[in-house]
Structures are given as structure tokens and as C-alpha cells.
Coordinates of C-alpha atoms in Angstrom, one line a residue:
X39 CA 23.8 64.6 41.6
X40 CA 25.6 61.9 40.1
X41 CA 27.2 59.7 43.3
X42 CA 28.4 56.6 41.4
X43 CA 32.4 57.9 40.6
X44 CA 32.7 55.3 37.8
X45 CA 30.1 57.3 36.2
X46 CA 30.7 61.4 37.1
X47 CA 33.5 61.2 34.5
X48 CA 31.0 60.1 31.7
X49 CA 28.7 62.2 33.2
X50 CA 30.8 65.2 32.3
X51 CA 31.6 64.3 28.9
X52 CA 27.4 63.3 28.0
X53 CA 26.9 66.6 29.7
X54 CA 29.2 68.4 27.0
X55 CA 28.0 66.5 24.2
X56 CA 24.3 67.0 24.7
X57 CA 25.6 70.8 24.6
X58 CA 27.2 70.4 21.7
X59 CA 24.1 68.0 19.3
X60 CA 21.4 69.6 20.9
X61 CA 22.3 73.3 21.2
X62 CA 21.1 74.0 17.8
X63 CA 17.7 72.1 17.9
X64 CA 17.0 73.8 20.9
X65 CA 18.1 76.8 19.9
X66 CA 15.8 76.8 16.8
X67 CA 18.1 75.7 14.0
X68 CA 16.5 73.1 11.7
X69 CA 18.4 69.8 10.6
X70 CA 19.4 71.6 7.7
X71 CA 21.1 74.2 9.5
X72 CA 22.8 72.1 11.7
X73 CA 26.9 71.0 10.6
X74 CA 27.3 67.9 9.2
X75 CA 29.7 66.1 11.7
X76 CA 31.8 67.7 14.5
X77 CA 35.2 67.9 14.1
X78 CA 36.4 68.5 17.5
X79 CA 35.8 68.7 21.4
X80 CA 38.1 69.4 24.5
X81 CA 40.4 69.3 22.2
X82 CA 40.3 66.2 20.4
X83 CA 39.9 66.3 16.8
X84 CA 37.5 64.0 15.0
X85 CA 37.8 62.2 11.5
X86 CA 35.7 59.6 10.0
X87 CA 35.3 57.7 6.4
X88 CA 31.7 57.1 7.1
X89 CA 30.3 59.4 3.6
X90 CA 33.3 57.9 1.8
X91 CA 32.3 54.4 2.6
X92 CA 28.2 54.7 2.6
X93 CA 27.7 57.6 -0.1
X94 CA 30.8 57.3 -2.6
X95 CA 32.0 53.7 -2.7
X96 CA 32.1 53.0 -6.0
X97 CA 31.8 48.9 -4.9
X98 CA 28.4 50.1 -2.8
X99 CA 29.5 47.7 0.1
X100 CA 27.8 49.5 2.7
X101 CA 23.9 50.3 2.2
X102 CA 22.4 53.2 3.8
X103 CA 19.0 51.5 3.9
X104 CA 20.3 47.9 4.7
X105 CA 19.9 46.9 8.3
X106 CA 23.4 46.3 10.3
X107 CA 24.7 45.3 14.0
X108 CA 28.0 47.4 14.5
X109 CA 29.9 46.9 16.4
X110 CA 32.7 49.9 17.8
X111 CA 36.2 48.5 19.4
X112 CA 37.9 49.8 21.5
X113 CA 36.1 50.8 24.6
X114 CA 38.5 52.8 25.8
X115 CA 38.7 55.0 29.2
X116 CA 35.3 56.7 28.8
X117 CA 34.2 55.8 25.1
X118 CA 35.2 59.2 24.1
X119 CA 34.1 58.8 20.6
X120 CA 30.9 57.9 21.3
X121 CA 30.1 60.5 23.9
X122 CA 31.1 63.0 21.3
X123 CA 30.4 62.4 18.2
X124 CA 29.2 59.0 17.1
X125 CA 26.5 59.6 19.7
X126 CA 25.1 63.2 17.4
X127 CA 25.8 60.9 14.2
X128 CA 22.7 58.3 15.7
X129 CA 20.9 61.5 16.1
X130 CA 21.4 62.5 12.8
X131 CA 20.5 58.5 11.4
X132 CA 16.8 59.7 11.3
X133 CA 17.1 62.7 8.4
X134 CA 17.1 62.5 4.9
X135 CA 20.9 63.5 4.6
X136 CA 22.4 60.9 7.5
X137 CA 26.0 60.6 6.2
X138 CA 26.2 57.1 7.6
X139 CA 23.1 54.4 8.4
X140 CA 19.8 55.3 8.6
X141 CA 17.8 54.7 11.5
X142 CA 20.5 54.0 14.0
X143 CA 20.6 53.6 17.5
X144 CA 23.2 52.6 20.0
X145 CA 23.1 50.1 22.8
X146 CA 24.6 51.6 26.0
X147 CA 25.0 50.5 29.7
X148 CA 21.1 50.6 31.6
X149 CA 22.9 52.4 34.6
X150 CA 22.8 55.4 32.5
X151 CA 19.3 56.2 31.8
X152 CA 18.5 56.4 35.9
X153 CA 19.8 59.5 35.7
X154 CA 18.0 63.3 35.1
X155 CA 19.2 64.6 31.8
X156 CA 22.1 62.2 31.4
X157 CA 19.0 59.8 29.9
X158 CA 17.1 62.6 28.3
X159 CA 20.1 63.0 26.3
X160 CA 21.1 59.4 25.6
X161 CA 17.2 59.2 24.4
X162 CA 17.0 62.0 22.2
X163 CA 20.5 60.9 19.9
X164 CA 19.1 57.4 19.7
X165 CA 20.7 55.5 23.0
X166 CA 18.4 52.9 24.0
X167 CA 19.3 50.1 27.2
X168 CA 21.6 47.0 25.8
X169 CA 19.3 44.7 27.3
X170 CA 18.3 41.4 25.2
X171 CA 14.4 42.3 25.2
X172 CA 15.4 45.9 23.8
X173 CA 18.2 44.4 21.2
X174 CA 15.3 42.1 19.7
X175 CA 13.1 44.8 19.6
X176 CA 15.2 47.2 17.8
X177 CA 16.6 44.5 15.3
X178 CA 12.7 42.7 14.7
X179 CA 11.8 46.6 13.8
X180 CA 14.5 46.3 10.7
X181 CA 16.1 49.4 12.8
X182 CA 20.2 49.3 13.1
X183 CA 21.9 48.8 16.1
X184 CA 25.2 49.6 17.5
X185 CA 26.8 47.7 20.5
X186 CA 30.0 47.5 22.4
X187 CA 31.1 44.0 22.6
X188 CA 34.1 44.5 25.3
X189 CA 31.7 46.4 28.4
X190 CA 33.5 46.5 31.5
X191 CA 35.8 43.8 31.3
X192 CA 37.5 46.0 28.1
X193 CA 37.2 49.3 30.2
X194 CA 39.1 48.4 33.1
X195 CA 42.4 46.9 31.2
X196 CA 42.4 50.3 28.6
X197 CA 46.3 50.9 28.5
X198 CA 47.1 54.0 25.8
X199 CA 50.2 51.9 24.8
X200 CA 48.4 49.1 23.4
X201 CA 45.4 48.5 21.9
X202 CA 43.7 45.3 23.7
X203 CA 40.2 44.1 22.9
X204 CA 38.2 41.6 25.2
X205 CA 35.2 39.5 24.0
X206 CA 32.3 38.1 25.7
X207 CA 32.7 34.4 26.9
X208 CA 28.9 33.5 25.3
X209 CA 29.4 35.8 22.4
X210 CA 25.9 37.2 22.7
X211 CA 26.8 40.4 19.7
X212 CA 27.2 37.3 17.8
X213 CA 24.3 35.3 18.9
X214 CA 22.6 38.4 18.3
X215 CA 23.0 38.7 14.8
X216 CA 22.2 35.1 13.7
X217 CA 19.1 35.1 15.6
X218 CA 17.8 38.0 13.5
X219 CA 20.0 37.2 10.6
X220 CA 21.7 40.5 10.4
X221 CA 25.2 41.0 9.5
X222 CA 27.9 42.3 11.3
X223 CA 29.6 45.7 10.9
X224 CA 33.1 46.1 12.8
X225 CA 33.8 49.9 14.0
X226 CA 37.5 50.7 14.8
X227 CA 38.2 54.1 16.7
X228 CA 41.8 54.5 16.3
X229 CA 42.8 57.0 19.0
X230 CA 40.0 56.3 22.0
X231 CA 42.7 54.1 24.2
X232 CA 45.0 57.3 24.1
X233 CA 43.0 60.0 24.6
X234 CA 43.3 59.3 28.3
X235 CA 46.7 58.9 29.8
X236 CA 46.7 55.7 32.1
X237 CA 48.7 54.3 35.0
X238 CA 49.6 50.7 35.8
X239 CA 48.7 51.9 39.6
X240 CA 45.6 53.1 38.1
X241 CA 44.9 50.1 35.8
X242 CA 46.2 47.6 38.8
X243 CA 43.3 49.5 41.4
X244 CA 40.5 49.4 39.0
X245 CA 40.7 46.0 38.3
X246 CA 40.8 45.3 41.9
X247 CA 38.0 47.3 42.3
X248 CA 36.1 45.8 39.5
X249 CA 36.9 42.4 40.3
X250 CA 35.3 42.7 44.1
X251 CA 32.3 45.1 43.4
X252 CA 31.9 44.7 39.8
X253 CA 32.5 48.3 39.3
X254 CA 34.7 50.9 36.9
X255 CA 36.4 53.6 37.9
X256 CA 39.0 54.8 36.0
X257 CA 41.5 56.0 37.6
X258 CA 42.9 58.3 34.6
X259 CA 44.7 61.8 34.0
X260 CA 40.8 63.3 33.7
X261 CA 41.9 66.0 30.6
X262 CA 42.1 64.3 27.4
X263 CA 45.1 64.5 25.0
X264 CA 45.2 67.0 21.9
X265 CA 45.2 64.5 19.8
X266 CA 43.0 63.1 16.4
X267 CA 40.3 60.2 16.6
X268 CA 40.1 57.7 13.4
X269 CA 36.7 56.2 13.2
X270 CA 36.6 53.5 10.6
X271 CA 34.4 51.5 8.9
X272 CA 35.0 47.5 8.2
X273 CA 33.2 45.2 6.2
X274 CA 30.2 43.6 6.8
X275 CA 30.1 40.1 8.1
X276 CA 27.1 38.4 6.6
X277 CA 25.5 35.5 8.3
X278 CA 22.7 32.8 7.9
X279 CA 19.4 33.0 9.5
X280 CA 17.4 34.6 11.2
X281 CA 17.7 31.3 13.1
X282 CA 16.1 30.8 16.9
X283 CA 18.1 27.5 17.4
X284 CA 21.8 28.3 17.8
X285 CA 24.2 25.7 17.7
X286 CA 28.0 27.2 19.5
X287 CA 29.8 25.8 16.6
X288 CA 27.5 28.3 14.2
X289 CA 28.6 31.0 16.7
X290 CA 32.5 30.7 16.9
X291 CA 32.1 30.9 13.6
X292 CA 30.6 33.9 13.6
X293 CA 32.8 35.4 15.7
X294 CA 36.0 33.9 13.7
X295 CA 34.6 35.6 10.7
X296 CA 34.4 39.1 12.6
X297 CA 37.4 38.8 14.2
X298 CA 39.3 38.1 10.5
X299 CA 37.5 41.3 8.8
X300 CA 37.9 43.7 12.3
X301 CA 41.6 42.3 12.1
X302 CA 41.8 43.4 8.6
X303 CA 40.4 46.9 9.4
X304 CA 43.0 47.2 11.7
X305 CA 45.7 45.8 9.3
X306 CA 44.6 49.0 6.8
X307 CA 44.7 51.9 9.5
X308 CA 47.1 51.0 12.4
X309 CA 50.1 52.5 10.8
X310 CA 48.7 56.0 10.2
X311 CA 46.7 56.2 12.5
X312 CA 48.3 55.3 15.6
X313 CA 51.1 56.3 17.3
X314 CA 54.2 54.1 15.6
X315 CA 54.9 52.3 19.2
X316 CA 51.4 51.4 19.4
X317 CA 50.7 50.0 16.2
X318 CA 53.8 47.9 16.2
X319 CA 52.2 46.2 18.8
X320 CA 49.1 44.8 16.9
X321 CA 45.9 44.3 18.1
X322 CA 45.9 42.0 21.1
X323 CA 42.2 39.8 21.3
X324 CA 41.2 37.5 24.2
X325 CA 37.9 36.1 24.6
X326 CA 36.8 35.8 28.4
X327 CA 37.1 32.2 29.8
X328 CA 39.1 31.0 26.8
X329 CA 42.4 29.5 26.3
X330 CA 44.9 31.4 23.4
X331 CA 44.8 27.8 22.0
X332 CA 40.9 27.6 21.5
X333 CA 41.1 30.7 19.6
X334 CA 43.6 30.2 17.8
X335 CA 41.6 26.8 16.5
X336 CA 38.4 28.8 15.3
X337 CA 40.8 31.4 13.7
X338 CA 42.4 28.8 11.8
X339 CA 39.4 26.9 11.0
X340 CA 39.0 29.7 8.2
X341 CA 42.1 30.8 6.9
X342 CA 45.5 28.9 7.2
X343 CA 47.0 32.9 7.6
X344 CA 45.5 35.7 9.5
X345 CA 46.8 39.3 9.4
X346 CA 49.7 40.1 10.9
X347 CA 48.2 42.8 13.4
X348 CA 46.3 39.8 15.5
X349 CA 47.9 38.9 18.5
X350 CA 45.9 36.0 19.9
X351 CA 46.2 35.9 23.9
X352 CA 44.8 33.7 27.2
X353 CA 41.6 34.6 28.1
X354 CA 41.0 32.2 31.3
X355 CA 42.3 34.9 33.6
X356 CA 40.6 37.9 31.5
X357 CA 39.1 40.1 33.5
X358 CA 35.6 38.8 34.7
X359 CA 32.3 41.1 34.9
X360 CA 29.7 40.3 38.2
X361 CA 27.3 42.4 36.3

């Protein structure tokens, strides 16, 4: 029995979605026989561009057999999406017919693979720990990875009437990819921040909370909305290396790059894929232990005009992780 509460609510959706990807293994069925992408769960509807942008881009942008670090924003309440269906679409990465990259797995929370069955899951769709020995190890391997830059300190401000990303004070995603010379692939999930209703109370408590024990718990309406998810694929951010010696100043880069082509993902979705008041609002970015001012320089340092969409904001007093 599950006794951390941050987790039971995870718990329940893992639970559900190892039903759902591997029912039909167990039950038999070959990967031929099995659907190509799920549409929908507890009533959420699903909807991806992934075979439009790695199977029929006419411009080939995205390689199937090229190596990548995504990257999926935001994290939301419960990282819906990936419970649900990104996590049977790393399953899937393996077989000839993968709609998306091949041989990808996902980089999730340690916590989580303690657990009976919640880790038997997570291991069989191609979770593996988020831990630096594991990342190198996956990436040396020329295997794909997918991370989740925000963690905690993302989870515990997730507001369904604004979409709000936070970044790592060290930038380790970005460190991460020069070491091994891999480029960047920004994920944008239009939808995860409102597929749980949120409270300020709620919001206000869990930051407390996660502030004194470095703990989640969201404290959400615990059915999800009837509503669609977006998933959608950016560009790829190429970088130099691999390189062992980093210098910060080839980092912010980096990350000024990512954040330009995540904030042009953004730019080409919001409107249709958000709720009007929501994407009016942009996409709000603070990086952990760092002025509005300091990011605004590295952003500038590359173009003189960024999309509209980004709303720069103060991360000094962002919430901080003890993890």
C-alpha cells in the first residue's frame, strides 16, 4: 500500500494506464494487434502530431532513427499525459512501426520504482530513474531520452488558468545534452495544467508543504476534466559537443536557444488549443534563483525580438526543491 499521499494520486492513474498498454500483451495480442495510439482515458481525449511530424514531414526535421533529449512542458497536477499515453508511446518506441522515436525511454522521479507494480509498469513502457548515472547511460547507448525539466518545483505552482513553466537553477537538461552532444527536442502538452481543477488554498498549502518537507501533494479536484490534450512536437535544438568541460556561458546558451524554439511551439498552438483566457496569458518562464533581468539578457543575446507568447518573470523567490 501506497502511504506517501503525494504519490496515491499517481498511483491511481499508473495503475489505469498499465491496464490500458499492457492489457493486450498480456492478454495475448501481438504488437501488431495492438491500436496505434489511445485516444482517450477517464475521460480525457488525446491528440498528437507525432506521425505528422516524424513519418510525413515533407522537410524530414525530425528523424526516427536520430538520437534526441525531449523534453515535455508542462508538468502539470499529475503529468496526466504521460501517465496515459506518452508513457504506452515509449513502449511502443521499440517496434518496427513506433509512430514517433525509436528506442525511447522516459526519465521519471526514483521514488516511483520502490513501489510493487507501480515499477513493474514504469519498467516495461520504458521509464527508467532520472538520475545522472542512468541519463549518461541511456544517452552513451545512442538510446533517446525524455525528461521533465520543471520536477517539483513546476508541480506544486500548476494553476489551470495559466500556463507557468519553471526551470532548473543549474540547468542540468541542458548540461545534459552538450555533454553527450545531443540535441534538444521541446514537447508541449497543451491541456495537462487544466485537466485538474486547482485552488489558490490548494496551491498556497502545497507550497507550504513543499517548501518545509520537500514534498507534493496536490491538493486538486481528484476527477479530471472532459476535456482534449494537444501533445506537440517543437524543433530540435542542435548543440556542439559531446563536450566534458562545460563552461555556464555555453549552457545559457543552450537554454536561450530552447527556450526561443519551445516559445515558438507555443506561439503556433496556444490559440487553438487552449482555452481563449489561457492563452491570452502567454507562457510565463522563470528559471529558479534568477532574476527576470538575467533572463531577459540571455534571451536577448540571440534575438533582438522573441515571440509574443513569452512572459519573462523573477525567479529568486521560485519555488525551491530540498530534494
Amino acid at each position: 500500500m501506497i502511504k506517501h499521499p503525494e504519490l496515491q494520486g499517481l498511483a491511481a492513474l499508473l495503475a489505469c494506464a498499465r491496464r490500458r498498454h499492457l492489457g493486450p500483451a498480456m492478454a495475448g495480442a501481438g504488437p501488431e494487434q495492438q491500436p496505434p495510439g489511445d485516444r482517450a482515458a477517464l475521460g480525457v481525449n488525446f491528440e498528437t502530431d507525432t506521425e505528422e511530424k516524424w513519418q510525413h514531414d515533407p522537410e524530414k526535421r525530425l528523424d526516427p532513427e536520430r538520437q534526441y533529449l525531449t523534453c515535455w512542458h508542462p508538468h502539470g497536477a499529475l503529468t496526466f499525459c504521460a501517465a496515459m499515453f506518452t508513457s504506452g508511446m515509449a513502449a511502443r518506441s521499440t517496434l518496427p512501426a513506433a509512430p514517433g522515436p525509436r528506442n525511447w525511454f522516459v526519465g521519471i522521479a526514483t521514488l516511483l520504482f520502490r513501489f510493487p507494480f507501480i515499477g513493474e509498469y514504469l519498467a516495461l513502457v520504458n521509464a527508467r530513474p532520472v538520475t545522472q548515472r542512468m541519463s549518461d547511460k541511456l544517452l552513451a547507448a545512442g538510446r533517446s531520452m525524455a525528461l521533465q525539466p520543471g520536477g517539483l518545483p513546476e508541480q506544486v505552482v500548476t494553476d489551470h488558468r495559466k500556463e507557468q513553466l519553471v526551470f532548473p537553477p543549474g540547468l542540468g537538461f541542458c548540461r545534459l545534452a552538450l555533454k553527450h552532444g545531443t540535441p534538444l527536442l521541446p514537447i508541449y502538452v497543451f491541456g495537462e495544467n487544466q485537466v485538474f481543477t486547482t485552488y489558490e488554498w490548494g496551491r498556497r498549502t502545497t507550497q507550504s508543504l513543499f517548501r518545509r518537507f520537500g514534498i507534493a501533494v496536490p491538493l486538486i479536484n481528484p476527477w479530471p476534466n472532459n476535456l482534449t490534450l494537444h501533445m506537440k512536437w517543437g524543433r530540435p535544438v542542435e548543440v556542439p559537443g559531446p563536450k566534458e568541460d562545460l563552461e555556464d556561458a555555453d549552457v545559457e546558451r543552450v537554454f536561450a536557444q530552447y527556450l526561443l524554439a519551445l516559445a515558438e511551439l507555443f506561439q503556433q498552438h496556444a490559440a487553438t488549443c487552449l482555452p481563449p483566457e489561457v492563452a491570452r496569458e502567454g507562457l510565463h518562464v522563470v528559471w529558479r534563483g534568477h532574476s527576470k533581468a538575467q533572463l531577459d539578457k540571455l534571451l536577448a543575446a540571440e534575438t533582438a525580438e522573441w515571440p509574443p507568447c513569452l512572459r519573462t518573470g523573477e525567479g529568486v523567490a521560485a519555488p525551491r526543491s530540498r530534494l
